């Protein structure tokens, strides 16, 4: 059984995980939003201004490093009044919580407004959904890993993966170079699970883990025997997962070290059905695909 790690933000600043390249991404997003003349900026000019960042719906605040970098590149400053990872609970009354203050030339505040808000709203939505799904599993007695998937938005993966971390979940593999996942198309092309695993091990060596997507218990056994580090039980029923995971752990106990992952169609409505001590990882794209955004707005003061 895999021991669930402490959330990264309990051990340090999650922003320190970000690669230098994220700053280039911010520059590109700003350029995308204003590729030519800034007509609205002409109207307001560069007088000093202050704006309040208001959170208007429930959820966890996540994505602060990206928000800060937008305004840093525009010669503005941001003062936060709520820490990252802080959440607002549902309320019967309208929510308008002052979470940060942005200061700088008014033209530049407005130049960065939409880019910064889009990033923050999306990242916070992923963090909020991740946290909620994890809470459901913890309440159901699951103590191992909940992760997202690689089904992220092209060009926005870093923000979405960051949101998963801030929601207490595992990112899963970040890209194709992070781990070899052998799916049905790989196996069909290679000729068998065994051939695919052997080729993957030869290419990646000791440093790259190999995971095999399995449609049956027999396929999972072949994957383990071939040396897979992780077997994914894909699109099994809840009862089918419990039986297969138990059988796999019992058969290979003391012979092979591997993790059992469960994935495929998991949502808040059915994820409890898959909880058992023999499952090491539950992965689902539902914590980052199509999730509601957290609503923020930026309002100039005075």
CSV table of C-alpha atoms in Angstrom, one decimal:
chain,number,residue,atom,x,y,z
A,1,UNK,CA,0.0,0.0,0.0
A,2,UNK,CA,1.4,3.5,-0.9
A,3,UNK,CA,1.6,5.9,2.0
A,4,UNK,CA,0.0,9.2,1.0
A,5,UNK,CA,2.6,12.0,1.1
A,6,UNK,CA,2.1,15.3,2.9
A,7,UNK,CA,0.7,18.0,0.8
A,8,UNK,CA,3.6,19.9,-0.9
A,9,UNK,CA,2.7,23.2,0.6
A,10,UNK,CA,3.1,21.8,4.1
A,11,UNK,CA,6.8,21.2,3.3
A,12,UNK,CA,7.7,24.4,1.5
A,13,UNK,CA,6.5,27.0,-1.0
A,14,UNK,CA,4.9,25.3,-4.0
A,15,UNK,CA,5.8,28.3,-6.1
A,16,UNK,CA,9.4,27.1,-5.8
A,17,UNK,CA,8.5,24.1,-8.0
A,18,UNK,CA,7.8,26.3,-11.0
A,19,UNK,CA,10.3,26.3,-13.9
A,20,UNK,CA,11.7,29.7,-15.1
A,21,UNK,CA,9.8,29.1,-18.3
A,22,UNK,CA,6.5,30.1,-16.7
A,23,UNK,CA,7.5,33.7,-16.9
A,24,UNK,CA,7.8,33.4,-20.7
A,25,UNK,CA,4.3,31.9,-20.7
A,26,UNK,CA,3.0,34.9,-18.9
A,27,UNK,CA,4.7,37.2,-21.4
A,28,UNK,CA,3.2,35.3,-24.3
A,29,UNK,CA,-0.3,35.5,-22.7
A,30,UNK,CA,0.0,39.3,-22.3
A,31,UNK,CA,1.2,39.6,-25.9
A,32,UNK,CA,-1.8,37.5,-27.0
A,33,UNK,CA,-4.2,39.8,-25.2
A,34,UNK,CA,-2.7,43.0,-26.6
A,35,UNK,CA,-0.8,42.3,-29.8
A,36,UNK,CA,-1.2,45.8,-31.2
A,37,UNK,CA,-2.5,49.1,-29.9
A,38,UNK,CA,-3.9,49.5,-26.4
A,39,UNK,CA,-6.9,51.7,-27.1
A,40,UNK,CA,-8.4,51.4,-23.6
A,41,UNK,CA,-5.1,52.2,-22.0
A,42,UNK,CA,-4.9,55.4,-24.0
A,43,UNK,CA,-8.2,56.4,-22.5
A,44,UNK,CA,-7.0,56.0,-18.8
A,45,UNK,CA,-3.3,57.0,-19.0
A,46,UNK,CA,-0.6,56.2,-16.5
A,47,UNK,CA,-1.8,57.9,-13.3
A,48,UNK,CA,-1.1,55.9,-10.1
A,49,UNK,CA,-4.0,53.7,-9.1
A,50,UNK,CA,-5.1,51.0,-6.7
A,51,UNK,CA,-7.4,48.1,-7.4
A,52,UNK,CA,-9.1,45.6,-5.1
A,53,UNK,CA,-9.1,41.9,-6.1
A,54,UNK,CA,-12.5,40.5,-4.9
A,55,UNK,CA,-13.4,36.9,-4.5
A,56,UNK,CA,-17.1,36.5,-5.4
A,57,UNK,CA,-17.7,32.7,-5.1
A,58,UNK,CA,-16.7,29.9,-2.8
A,59,UNK,CA,-13.4,28.1,-3.4
A,60,UNK,CA,-9.7,27.9,-2.7
A,61,UNK,CA,-7.3,30.7,-3.8
A,62,UNK,CA,-4.7,29.2,-6.0
A,63,UNK,CA,-2.3,30.5,-8.7
A,64,UNK,CA,-0.8,33.4,-6.8
A,65,UNK,CA,2.7,33.1,-8.5
A,66,UNK,CA,1.1,33.5,-11.9
A,67,UNK,CA,-1.1,36.4,-10.9
A,68,UNK,CA,1.9,38.1,-9.3
A,69,UNK,CA,4.1,37.6,-12.4
A,70,UNK,CA,1.5,39.2,-14.7
A,71,UNK,CA,1.6,42.4,-12.7
A,72,UNK,CA,5.4,42.3,-12.1
A,73,UNK,CA,5.9,42.3,-15.8
A,74,UNK,CA,3.7,45.4,-16.0
A,75,UNK,CA,5.5,47.3,-13.2
A,76,UNK,CA,2.7,46.8,-10.7
A,77,UNK,CA,2.8,45.4,-7.2
A,78,UNK,CA,0.4,43.0,-5.5
A,79,UNK,CA,-0.3,42.8,-1.8
A,80,UNK,CA,-2.2,39.7,-0.7
A,81,UNK,CA,-4.6,39.7,2.2
A,82,UNK,CA,-5.4,35.9,2.0
A,83,UNK,CA,-2.7,33.2,1.8
A,84,UNK,CA,-2.7,30.7,-1.1
A,85,UNK,CA,-4.7,27.6,-0.3
A,86,UNK,CA,-7.1,29.6,1.8
A,87,UNK,CA,-10.7,28.7,1.0
A,88,UNK,CA,-14.1,30.4,1.3
A,89,UNK,CA,-17.1,28.3,2.3
A,90,UNK,CA,-20.5,28.5,0.7
A,91,UNK,CA,-22.6,31.4,2.0
A,92,UNK,CA,-26.3,32.4,1.7
A,93,UNK,CA,-25.2,36.0,1.3
A,94,UNK,CA,-23.4,37.3,-1.7
A,95,UNK,CA,-19.6,36.9,-1.4
A,96,UNK,CA,-17.3,39.9,-2.0
A,97,UNK,CA,-14.1,39.2,-0.1
A,98,UNK,CA,-11.1,41.5,-0.6
A,99,UNK,CA,-8.2,39.1,-1.1
A,100,UNK,CA,-5.5,41.3,-2.6
A,101,UNK,CA,-4.6,44.8,-3.7
A,102,UNK,CA,-2.9,45.7,-6.9
A,103,UNK,CA,-1.0,49.0,-7.2
A,104,UNK,CA,0.5,50.7,-10.3
A,105,UNK,CA,-0.2,52.8,-13.3
A,106,UNK,CA,-3.9,52.5,-14.1
A,107,UNK,CA,-3.2,51.6,-17.7
A,108,UNK,CA,-1.0,48.7,-16.7
A,109,UNK,CA,-3.4,47.4,-14.1
A,110,UNK,CA,-6.1,47.2,-16.8
A,111,UNK,CA,-3.6,45.7,-19.3
A,112,UNK,CA,-3.0,42.8,-16.9
A,113,UNK,CA,-6.5,42.5,-15.5
A,114,UNK,CA,-8.1,39.9,-17.7
A,115,UNK,CA,-5.0,37.7,-18.1
A,116,UNK,CA,-4.4,37.6,-14.4
A,117,UNK,CA,-8.1,37.0,-13.5
A,118,UNK,CA,-8.4,34.1,-16.1
A,119,UNK,CA,-5.4,32.4,-14.6
A,120,UNK,CA,-6.5,32.8,-11.0
A,121,UNK,CA,-10.1,31.7,-11.7
A,122,UNK,CA,-9.0,28.6,-13.5
A,123,UNK,CA,-6.3,27.5,-11.1
A,124,UNK,CA,-8.5,28.2,-8.1
A,125,UNK,CA,-11.3,26.1,-9.7
A,126,UNK,CA,-9.0,23.1,-10.2
A,127,UNK,CA,-7.7,23.4,-6.6
A,128,UNK,CA,-11.2,23.6,-5.3
A,129,UNK,CA,-12.4,20.6,-7.2
A,130,UNK,CA,-9.3,18.6,-6.3
A,131,UNK,CA,-9.8,19.4,-2.6
A,132,UNK,CA,-13.4,18.4,-2.7
A,133,UNK,CA,-12.8,15.1,-4.4
A,134,UNK,CA,-10.0,14.3,-2.0
A,135,UNK,CA,-12.3,15.1,1.0
A,136,UNK,CA,-14.9,12.7,-0.3
A,137,UNK,CA,-12.3,9.9,-0.5
A,138,UNK,CA,-10.9,10.6,2.9
A,139,UNK,CA,-14.4,10.5,4.4
A,140,UNK,CA,-14.9,7.1,2.7
A,141,UNK,CA,-11.7,5.8,4.4
A,142,UNK,CA,-9.3,6.1,1.5
A,143,UNK,CA,-5.8,7.0,2.7
A,144,UNK,CA,-3.7,6.7,-0.5
A,145,UNK,CA,-3.1,8.9,-3.5
A,146,UNK,CA,-5.7,10.9,-5.6
A,147,UNK,CA,-4.2,12.3,-8.8
A,148,UNK,CA,-5.2,14.1,-11.9
A,149,UNK,CA,-4.3,13.1,-15.4
A,150,UNK,CA,-2.4,14.4,-18.5
A,151,UNK,CA,-5.8,15.5,-20.1
A,152,UNK,CA,-4.9,19.1,-19.5
A,153,UNK,CA,-5.5,22.2,-21.7
A,154,UNK,CA,-2.6,22.7,-24.2
A,155,UNK,CA,-0.5,25.7,-23.2
A,156,UNK,CA,-2.1,25.8,-19.7
A,157,UNK,CA,-0.9,22.5,-18.2
A,158,UNK,CA,1.5,24.1,-15.7
A,159,UNK,CA,-1.3,26.2,-14.2
A,160,UNK,CA,-3.7,23.2,-14.0
A,161,UNK,CA,-1.1,20.9,-12.5
A,162,UNK,CA,-0.3,23.6,-9.9
A,163,UNK,CA,-4.0,23.8,-9.0
A,164,UNK,CA,-4.0,20.0,-8.4
A,165,UNK,CA,-1.1,20.4,-6.0
A,166,UNK,CA,-2.8,23.2,-4.2
A,167,UNK,CA,-5.9,21.1,-3.8
A,168,UNK,CA,-3.8,18.4,-2.1
A,169,UNK,CA,-3.7,16.0,-5.0
A,170,UNK,CA,-0.9,14.3,-7.0
A,171,UNK,CA,-0.2,15.8,-10.5
A,172,UNK,CA,0.4,12.3,-12.1
A,173,UNK,CA,3.0,12.5,-14.9
A,174,UNK,CA,3.6,16.0,-16.0
A,175,UNK,CA,4.5,15.2,-19.6
A,176,UNK,CA,5.5,12.3,-21.8
A,177,UNK,CA,9.1,12.4,-20.6
A,178,UNK,CA,8.1,12.1,-16.9
A,179,UNK,CA,7.0,8.4,-17.1
A,180,UNK,CA,6.3,5.8,-19.7
A,181,UNK,CA,2.6,4.9,-19.8
A,182,UNK,CA,1.8,2.0,-22.2
A,183,UNK,CA,-1.8,2.2,-23.4
A,184,UNK,CA,-3.7,0.0,-25.7
A,185,UNK,CA,-2.2,1.6,-28.9
A,186,UNK,CA,1.3,1.1,-27.6
A,187,UNK,CA,0.6,-2.6,-26.8
A,188,UNK,CA,-1.1,-3.3,-30.1
A,189,UNK,CA,1.8,-1.7,-32.0
A,190,UNK,CA,4.4,-3.6,-30.0
A,191,UNK,CA,2.7,-6.9,-30.2
A,192,UNK,CA,2.2,-7.6,-26.5
A,193,UNK,CA,2.3,-6.1,-23.1
A,194,UNK,CA,5.6,-8.0,-22.4
A,195,UNK,CA,7.3,-6.6,-25.5
A,196,UNK,CA,6.1,-3.1,-24.8
A,197,UNK,CA,7.3,-3.2,-21.2
A,198,UNK,CA,10.7,-4.6,-22.2
A,199,UNK,CA,11.2,-1.9,-24.9
A,200,UNK,CA,10.1,0.8,-22.5
A,201,UNK,CA,12.5,-0.4,-19.8
A,202,UNK,CA,15.4,-0.6,-22.3
A,203,UNK,CA,14.7,3.0,-23.4
A,204,UNK,CA,14.1,4.6,-20.0
A,205,UNK,CA,16.5,2.6,-17.9
A,206,UNK,CA,16.3,2.6,-14.2
A,207,UNK,CA,15.2,6.3,-13.9
A,208,UNK,CA,11.9,6.2,-15.8
A,209,UNK,CA,8.9,4.3,-14.3
A,210,UNK,CA,6.7,2.2,-16.6
A,211,UNK,CA,2.9,2.0,-16.2
A,212,UNK,CA,0.7,-0.3,-18.2
A,213,UNK,CA,-3.0,0.4,-18.8
A,214,UNK,CA,-4.8,-2.9,-18.3
A,215,UNK,CA,-8.3,-4.0,-19.4
A,216,UNK,CA,-8.4,-7.2,-17.4
A,217,UNK,CA,-6.7,-9.0,-14.5
A,218,UNK,CA,-4.9,-11.2,-16.9
A,219,UNK,CA,-3.3,-8.2,-18.6
A,220,UNK,CA,-2.3,-6.8,-15.2
A,221,UNK,CA,-0.6,-10.0,-14.3
A,222,UNK,CA,1.3,-10.0,-17.5
A,223,UNK,CA,2.4,-6.4,-16.9
A,224,UNK,CA,3.6,-7.2,-13.4
A,225,UNK,CA,5.5,-10.2,-14.6
A,226,UNK,CA,7.1,-8.2,-17.3
A,227,UNK,CA,8.4,-5.6,-14.8
A,228,UNK,CA,5.8,-2.8,-14.8
A,229,UNK,CA,6.1,-0.4,-11.9
A,230,UNK,CA,2.4,0.5,-12.0
A,231,UNK,CA,-0.6,-1.3,-13.4
A,232,UNK,CA,-3.7,0.7,-14.2
A,233,UNK,CA,-7.0,-1.0,-13.9
A,234,UNK,CA,-8.9,0.9,-16.6
A,235,UNK,CA,-12.7,1.2,-16.7
A,236,UNK,CA,-13.3,-1.6,-14.2
A,237,UNK,CA,-16.4,-1.6,-12.1
A,238,UNK,CA,-16.0,-0.8,-8.4
A,239,UNK,CA,-16.5,-4.5,-7.4
A,240,UNK,CA,-14.2,-5.6,-10.2
A,241,UNK,CA,-11.4,-3.3,-9.0
A,242,UNK,CA,-11.6,-4.6,-5.4
A,243,UNK,CA,-11.4,-8.2,-6.6
A,244,UNK,CA,-8.6,-7.6,-9.1
A,245,UNK,CA,-6.5,-5.4,-6.8
A,246,UNK,CA,-6.7,-7.9,-4.0
A,247,UNK,CA,-5.8,-10.8,-6.3
A,248,UNK,CA,-2.9,-9.0,-7.7
A,249,UNK,CA,-1.5,-8.0,-4.3
A,250,UNK,CA,-1.9,-11.5,-3.0
A,251,UNK,CA,-0.4,-13.3,-6.1
A,252,UNK,CA,2.7,-11.1,-6.3
A,253,UNK,CA,3.4,-10.5,-2.5
A,254,UNK,CA,7.1,-10.9,-1.9
A,255,UNK,CA,7.8,-11.4,-5.6
A,256,UNK,CA,7.3,-8.0,-7.2
A,257,UNK,CA,7.0,-4.4,-6.1
A,258,UNK,CA,4.3,-2.4,-8.0
A,259,UNK,CA,1.4,0.0,-7.5
A,260,UNK,CA,-2.2,-0.5,-8.5
A,261,UNK,CA,-3.9,2.5,-10.1
A,262,UNK,CA,-7.6,2.8,-10.9
A,263,UNK,CA,-8.9,5.1,-13.6
A,264,UNK,CA,-11.6,5.6,-16.1
A,265,UNK,CA,-14.9,7.5,-15.7
A,266,UNK,CA,-14.4,8.3,-12.0
A,267,UNK,CA,-16.5,11.2,-10.7
A,268,UNK,CA,-17.7,12.5,-7.3
A,269,UNK,CA,-20.9,10.4,-7.9
A,270,UNK,CA,-19.1,7.0,-8.1
A,271,UNK,CA,-15.6,7.3,-6.8
A,272,UNK,CA,-16.5,5.9,-3.3
A,273,UNK,CA,-17.3,2.6,-5.0
A,274,UNK,CA,-13.6,2.1,-5.9
A,275,UNK,CA,-12.2,2.7,-2.4
A,276,UNK,CA,-10.2,-0.3,-1.0
A,277,UNK,CA,-6.9,-0.7,0.8
A,278,UNK,CA,-5.4,-2.6,-2.2
A,279,UNK,CA,-5.7,0.5,-4.5
A,280,UNK,CA,-2.6,2.8,-4.3
A,281,UNK,CA,-3.7,5.5,-6.7
A,282,UNK,CA,-7.0,6.8,-7.9
A,283,UNK,CA,-6.7,9.0,-11.0
A,284,UNK,CA,-9.4,11.1,-12.6
A,285,UNK,CA,-9.6,14.0,-15.1
A,286,UNK,CA,-12.8,15.2,-13.4
A,287,UNK,CA,-10.7,17.3,-10.9
A,288,UNK,CA,-9.4,19.5,-13.7
A,289,UNK,CA,-11.5,19.0,-16.9
A,290,UNK,CA,-14.6,21.2,-17.2
A,291,UNK,CA,-14.5,22.3,-13.5
A,292,UNK,CA,-16.3,25.5,-12.5
A,293,UNK,CA,-14.1,28.5,-12.1
A,294,UNK,CA,-13.8,30.5,-8.9
A,295,UNK,CA,-15.2,34.0,-9.6
A,296,UNK,CA,-12.9,37.0,-9.0
A,297,UNK,CA,-13.0,40.6,-10.1
A,298,UNK,CA,-10.6,43.5,-10.0
A,299,UNK,CA,-12.1,46.9,-9.1
A,300,UNK,CA,-10.3,50.3,-9.3
A,301,UNK,CA,-10.5,52.2,-6.0
A,302,UNK,CA,-11.5,55.9,-5.9
